[in-house]
Short mmCIF file of C-alpha atoms in Angstrom, two decimals:
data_model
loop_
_atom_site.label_atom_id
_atom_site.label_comp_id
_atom_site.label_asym_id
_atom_site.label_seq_id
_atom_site.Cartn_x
_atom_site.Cartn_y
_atom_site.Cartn_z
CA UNK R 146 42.78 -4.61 -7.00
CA UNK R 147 42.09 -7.27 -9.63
CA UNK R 148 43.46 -9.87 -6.65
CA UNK R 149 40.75 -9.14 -5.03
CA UNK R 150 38.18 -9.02 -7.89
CA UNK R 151 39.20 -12.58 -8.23
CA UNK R 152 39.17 -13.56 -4.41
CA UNK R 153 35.42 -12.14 -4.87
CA UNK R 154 34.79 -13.94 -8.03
CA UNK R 155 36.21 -17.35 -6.79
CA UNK R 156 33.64 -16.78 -3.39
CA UNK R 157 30.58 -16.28 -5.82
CA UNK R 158 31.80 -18.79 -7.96
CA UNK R 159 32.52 -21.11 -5.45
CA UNK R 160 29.24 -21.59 -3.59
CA UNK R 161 27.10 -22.01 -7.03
CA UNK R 162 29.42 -24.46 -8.20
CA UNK R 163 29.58 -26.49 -5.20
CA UNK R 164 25.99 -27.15 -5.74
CA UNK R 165 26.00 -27.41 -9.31
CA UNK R 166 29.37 -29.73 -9.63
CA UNK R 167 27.74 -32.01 -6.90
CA UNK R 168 24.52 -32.09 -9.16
CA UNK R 169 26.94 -33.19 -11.97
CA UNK R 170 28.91 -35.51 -9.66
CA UNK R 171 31.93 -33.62 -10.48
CA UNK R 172 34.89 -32.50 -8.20
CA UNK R 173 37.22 -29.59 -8.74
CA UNK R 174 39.95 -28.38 -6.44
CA UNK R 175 40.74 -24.75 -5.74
CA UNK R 176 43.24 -24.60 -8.42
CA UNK R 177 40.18 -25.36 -11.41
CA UNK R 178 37.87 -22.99 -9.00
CA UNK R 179 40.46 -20.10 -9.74
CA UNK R 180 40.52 -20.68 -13.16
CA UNK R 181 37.23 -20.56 -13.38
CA UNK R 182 37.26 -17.43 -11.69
CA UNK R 183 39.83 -15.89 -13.98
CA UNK R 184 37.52 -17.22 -17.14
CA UNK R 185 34.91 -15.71 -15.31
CA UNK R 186 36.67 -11.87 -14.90
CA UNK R 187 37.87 -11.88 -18.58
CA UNK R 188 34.17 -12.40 -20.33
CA UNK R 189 33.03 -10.15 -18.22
CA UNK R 190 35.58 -7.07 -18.91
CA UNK R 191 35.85 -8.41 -22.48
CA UNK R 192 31.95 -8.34 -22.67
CA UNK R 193 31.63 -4.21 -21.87
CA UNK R 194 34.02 -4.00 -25.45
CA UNK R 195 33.10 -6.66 -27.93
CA UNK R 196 29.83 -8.47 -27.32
CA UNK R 197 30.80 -12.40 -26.96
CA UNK R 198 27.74 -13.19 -24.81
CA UNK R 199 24.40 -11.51 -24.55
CA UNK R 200 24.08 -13.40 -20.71
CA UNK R 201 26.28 -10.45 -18.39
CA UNK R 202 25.85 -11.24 -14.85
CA UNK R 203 28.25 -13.96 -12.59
CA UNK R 204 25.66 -16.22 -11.64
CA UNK R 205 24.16 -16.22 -15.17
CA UNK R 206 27.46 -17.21 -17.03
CA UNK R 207 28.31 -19.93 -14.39
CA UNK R 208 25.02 -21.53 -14.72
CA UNK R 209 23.96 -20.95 -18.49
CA UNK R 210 27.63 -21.39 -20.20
CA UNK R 211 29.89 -22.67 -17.16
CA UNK R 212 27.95 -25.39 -15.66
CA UNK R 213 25.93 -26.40 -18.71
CA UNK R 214 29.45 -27.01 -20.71
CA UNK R 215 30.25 -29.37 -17.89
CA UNK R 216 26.99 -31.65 -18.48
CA UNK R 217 29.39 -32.69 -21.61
CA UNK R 218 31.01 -34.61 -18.81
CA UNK R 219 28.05 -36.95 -18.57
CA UNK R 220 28.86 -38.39 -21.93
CA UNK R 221 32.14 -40.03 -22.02
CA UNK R 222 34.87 -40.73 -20.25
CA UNK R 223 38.28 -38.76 -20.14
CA UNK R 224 41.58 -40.69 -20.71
CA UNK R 225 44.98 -38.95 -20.86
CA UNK R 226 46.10 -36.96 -24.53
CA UNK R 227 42.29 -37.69 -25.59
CA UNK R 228 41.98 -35.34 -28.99
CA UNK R 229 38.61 -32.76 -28.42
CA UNK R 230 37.98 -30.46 -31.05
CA UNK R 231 35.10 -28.13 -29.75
CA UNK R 232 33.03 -27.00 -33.12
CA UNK R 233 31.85 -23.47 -33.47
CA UNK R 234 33.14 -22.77 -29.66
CA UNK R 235 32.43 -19.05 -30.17
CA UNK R 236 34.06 -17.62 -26.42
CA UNK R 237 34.85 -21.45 -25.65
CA UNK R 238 32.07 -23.10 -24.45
CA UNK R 239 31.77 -25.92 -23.86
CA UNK R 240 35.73 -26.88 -24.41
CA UNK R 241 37.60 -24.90 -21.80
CA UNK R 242 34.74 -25.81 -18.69
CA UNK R 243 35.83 -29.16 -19.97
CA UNK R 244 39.57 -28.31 -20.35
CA UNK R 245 40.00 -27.23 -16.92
CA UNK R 246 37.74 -30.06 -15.37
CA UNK R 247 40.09 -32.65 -17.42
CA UNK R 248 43.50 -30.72 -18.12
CA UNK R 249 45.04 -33.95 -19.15
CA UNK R 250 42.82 -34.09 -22.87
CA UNK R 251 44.05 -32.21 -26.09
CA UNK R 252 42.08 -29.35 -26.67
CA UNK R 253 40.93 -27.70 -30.36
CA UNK R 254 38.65 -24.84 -30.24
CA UNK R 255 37.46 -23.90 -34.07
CA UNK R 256 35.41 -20.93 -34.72
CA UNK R 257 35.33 -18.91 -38.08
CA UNK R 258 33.95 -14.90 -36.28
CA UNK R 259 37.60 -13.10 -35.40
CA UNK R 260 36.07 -11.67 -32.09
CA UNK R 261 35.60 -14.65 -30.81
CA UNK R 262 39.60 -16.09 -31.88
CA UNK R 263 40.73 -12.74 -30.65
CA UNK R 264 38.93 -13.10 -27.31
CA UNK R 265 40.28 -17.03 -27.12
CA UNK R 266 44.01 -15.91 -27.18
CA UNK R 267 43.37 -13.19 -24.46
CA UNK R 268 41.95 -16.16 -22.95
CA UNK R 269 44.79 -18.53 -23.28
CA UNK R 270 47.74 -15.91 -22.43
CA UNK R 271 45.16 -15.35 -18.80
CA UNK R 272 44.44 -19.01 -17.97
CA UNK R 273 48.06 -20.34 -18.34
CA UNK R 274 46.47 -23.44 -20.07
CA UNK R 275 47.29 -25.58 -23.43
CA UNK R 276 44.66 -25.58 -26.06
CA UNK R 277 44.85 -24.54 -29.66
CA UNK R 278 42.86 -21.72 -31.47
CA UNK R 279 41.62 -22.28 -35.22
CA UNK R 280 39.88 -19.51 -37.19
CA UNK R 281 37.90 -21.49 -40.02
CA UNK R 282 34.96 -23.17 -41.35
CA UNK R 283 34.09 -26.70 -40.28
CA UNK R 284 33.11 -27.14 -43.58
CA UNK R 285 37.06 -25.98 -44.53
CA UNK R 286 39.19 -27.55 -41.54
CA UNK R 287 37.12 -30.89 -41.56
CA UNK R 288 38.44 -31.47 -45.32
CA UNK R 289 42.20 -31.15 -44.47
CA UNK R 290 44.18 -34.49 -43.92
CA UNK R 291 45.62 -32.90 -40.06
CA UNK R 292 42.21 -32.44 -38.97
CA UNK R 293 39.69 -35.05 -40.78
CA UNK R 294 39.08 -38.24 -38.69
CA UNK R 295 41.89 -37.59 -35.98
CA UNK R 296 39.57 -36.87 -32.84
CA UNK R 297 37.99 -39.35 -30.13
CA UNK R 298 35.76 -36.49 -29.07
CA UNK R 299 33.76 -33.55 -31.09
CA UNK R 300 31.72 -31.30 -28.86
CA UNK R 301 29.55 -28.21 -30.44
CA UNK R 302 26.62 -26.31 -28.57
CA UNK R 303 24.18 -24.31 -29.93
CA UNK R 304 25.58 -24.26 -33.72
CA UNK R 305 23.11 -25.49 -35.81
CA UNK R 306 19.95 -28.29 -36.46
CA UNK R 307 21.26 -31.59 -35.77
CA UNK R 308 20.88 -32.51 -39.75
CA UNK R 309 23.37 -29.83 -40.40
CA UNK R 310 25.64 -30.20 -37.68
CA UNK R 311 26.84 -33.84 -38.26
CA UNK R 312 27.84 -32.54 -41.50
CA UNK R 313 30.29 -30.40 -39.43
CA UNK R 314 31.75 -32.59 -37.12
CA UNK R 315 31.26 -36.29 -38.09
CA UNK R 316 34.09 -35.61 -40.48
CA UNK R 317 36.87 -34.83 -37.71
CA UNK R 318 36.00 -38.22 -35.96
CA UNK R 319 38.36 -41.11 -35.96
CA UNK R 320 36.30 -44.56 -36.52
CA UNK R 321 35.28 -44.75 -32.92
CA UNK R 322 35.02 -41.47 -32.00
CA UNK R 323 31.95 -39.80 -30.30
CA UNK R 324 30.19 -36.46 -30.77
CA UNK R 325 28.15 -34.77 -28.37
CA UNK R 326 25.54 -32.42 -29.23
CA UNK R 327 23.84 -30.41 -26.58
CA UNK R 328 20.45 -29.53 -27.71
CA UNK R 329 17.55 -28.19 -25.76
CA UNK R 330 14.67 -30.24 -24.33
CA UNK R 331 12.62 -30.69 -27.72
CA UNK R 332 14.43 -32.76 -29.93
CA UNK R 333 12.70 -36.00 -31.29
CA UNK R 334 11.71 -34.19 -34.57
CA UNK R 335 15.15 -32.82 -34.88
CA UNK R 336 16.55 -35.99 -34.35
CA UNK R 337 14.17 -37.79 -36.99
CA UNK R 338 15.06 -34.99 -39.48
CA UNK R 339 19.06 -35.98 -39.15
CA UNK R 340 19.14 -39.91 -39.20
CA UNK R 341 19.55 -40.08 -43.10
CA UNK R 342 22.99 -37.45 -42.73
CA UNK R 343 24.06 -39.45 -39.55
CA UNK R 344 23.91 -42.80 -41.55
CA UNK R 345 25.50 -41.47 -44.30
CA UNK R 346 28.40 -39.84 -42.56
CA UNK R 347 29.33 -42.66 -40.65
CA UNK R 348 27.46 -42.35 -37.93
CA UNK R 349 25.56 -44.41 -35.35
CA UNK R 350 23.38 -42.63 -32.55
CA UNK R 351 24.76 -44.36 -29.44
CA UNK R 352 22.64 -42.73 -26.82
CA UNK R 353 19.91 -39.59 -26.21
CA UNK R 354 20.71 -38.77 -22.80
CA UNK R 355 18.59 -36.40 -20.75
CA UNK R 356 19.46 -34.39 -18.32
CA UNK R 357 18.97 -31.07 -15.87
CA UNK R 358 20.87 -28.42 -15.87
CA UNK R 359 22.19 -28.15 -12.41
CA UNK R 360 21.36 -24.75 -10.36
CA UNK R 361 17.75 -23.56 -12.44
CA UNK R 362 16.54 -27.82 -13.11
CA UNK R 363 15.79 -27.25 -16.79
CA UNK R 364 15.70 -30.45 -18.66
CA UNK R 365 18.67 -30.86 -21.49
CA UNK R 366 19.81 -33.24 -23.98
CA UNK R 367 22.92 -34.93 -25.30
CA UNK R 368 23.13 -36.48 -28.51
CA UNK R 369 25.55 -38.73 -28.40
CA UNK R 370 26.93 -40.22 -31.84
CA UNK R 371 29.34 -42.15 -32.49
CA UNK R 372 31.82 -42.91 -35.44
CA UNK R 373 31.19 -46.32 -36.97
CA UNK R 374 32.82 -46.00 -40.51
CA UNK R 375 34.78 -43.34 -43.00
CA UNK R 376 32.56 -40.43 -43.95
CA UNK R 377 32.63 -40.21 -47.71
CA UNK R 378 35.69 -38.10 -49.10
CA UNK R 379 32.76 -35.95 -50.76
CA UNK R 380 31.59 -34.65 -46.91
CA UNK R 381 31.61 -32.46 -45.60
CA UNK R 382 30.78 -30.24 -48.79
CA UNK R 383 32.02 -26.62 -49.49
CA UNK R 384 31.01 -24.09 -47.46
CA UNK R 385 27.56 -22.98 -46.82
CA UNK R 386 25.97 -25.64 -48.51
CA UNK R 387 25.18 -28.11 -45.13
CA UNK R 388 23.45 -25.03 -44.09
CA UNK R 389 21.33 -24.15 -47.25
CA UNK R 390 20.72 -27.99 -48.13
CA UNK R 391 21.02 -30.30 -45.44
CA UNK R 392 21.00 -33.92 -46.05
CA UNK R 393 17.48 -35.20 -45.77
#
């Protein structure tokens, strides 16, 4: 029975991703189709117990959370054991799209709500696939030597303002490094606001790249930062306070 719930899946999967995916310029062979199947069945019977999405139908969670993870893709370039740590990935958007689209990258998915780590180990044991799970602030994790400037890549969607967000993932960048920020398709105030915090974190903006979600055309946009020098060993501060106060 749940063969063929798949099979059925994988069908209705298959045809909006062919479009979307060729939108993207992406390819994916019937192996990454499946998985995306199987990611596909598990937030939906995980959804009618603990609410980890408020979108419920198929062609809604390819589109809005499948497909728009994979417009990630658009800003960089994926190179064997490259270190992602996907901030505030809640039911693992946009790092396991991006996981199974590249399965040769490290994958870190950090979140600090237990339904959503609980959900992310059902996830792991269904998929088959590598990726650590960390339950924890970003204003916590980002201060610990194992985690703090070891990653070329920091992805995060819909967390927080931009002049708050940098404050949560600048500090896991390694000099180099790149974070992408998916925002919506009003942003130049937003990104006005968070130019002092970029620059003082280390931070360059290397590109605003606009874009269409694939499927319904609604415009997008990736901030794309990257790491230019240390962030100072006093960021990010303790927890709660890049929220209340951001850097302005």
């Amino acid at each position: 029975m749940e063969c063929r719930i798949i099979e059925a899946l994988m069908y209705q999967l298959e045809e909006l991703f062919k479009q979307g995916t060729k939108e993207l310029g992406i390819a994916l062979n019937d192996a990454q189709l499946k998985l995306f199947s199987i990611y596909l069945k598990i937030i939906k019977d995980y959804n009618q117990k603990v609410n980890i999405t408020g979108i419920k139908t198929s062609d809604g969670i390819i589109v809005n959370h499948f497909l728009d993870s994979l417009t990630c893709a658009l800003g960089f370039c994926p190179i064997n054991e490259m270190k992602i740590i996907d901030v505030g990935t809640g039911a693992g958007f946009p790092g396991i799209p991006l996981k199974i689209c590249y399965p040769q990258v490290n994958l870190i998915l950090l979140d600090s709500k237990g339904k959503y780590v609980e959900f992310l180990y059902q996830l792991k044991n269904h998929l088959g696939i590598k990726f650590e799970i960390l339950l924890g602030r970003a204003e916590e994790i980002g201060n610990k030597e194992e985690y703090r400037q070891r990653y070329d890549l920091v992805v995060s969607r819909a967390v927080a303002k931009l002049n708050t967000l940098v404050e949560y993932t600048v500090p896991f960048l390694k000099i180099g490094g790149l974070f992408i920020s998916q925002k919506g398709s009003f942003l130049q105030d937003e990104l006005i606001s968070a130019q002092k915090a970029i620059d003082i974190l280390g931070g360059r903006i290397k590109e605003q790249k606009r874009i269409t979600l694939p499927i319904v055309h609604q415009e997008r946009n990736l901030v794309i930062i990257e790491k230019i020098k240390p962030t100072p060993v006093e960021y990010p501060r303790r927890v709660g306070v890049p929220e209340r106060k951001p850097i302005t």
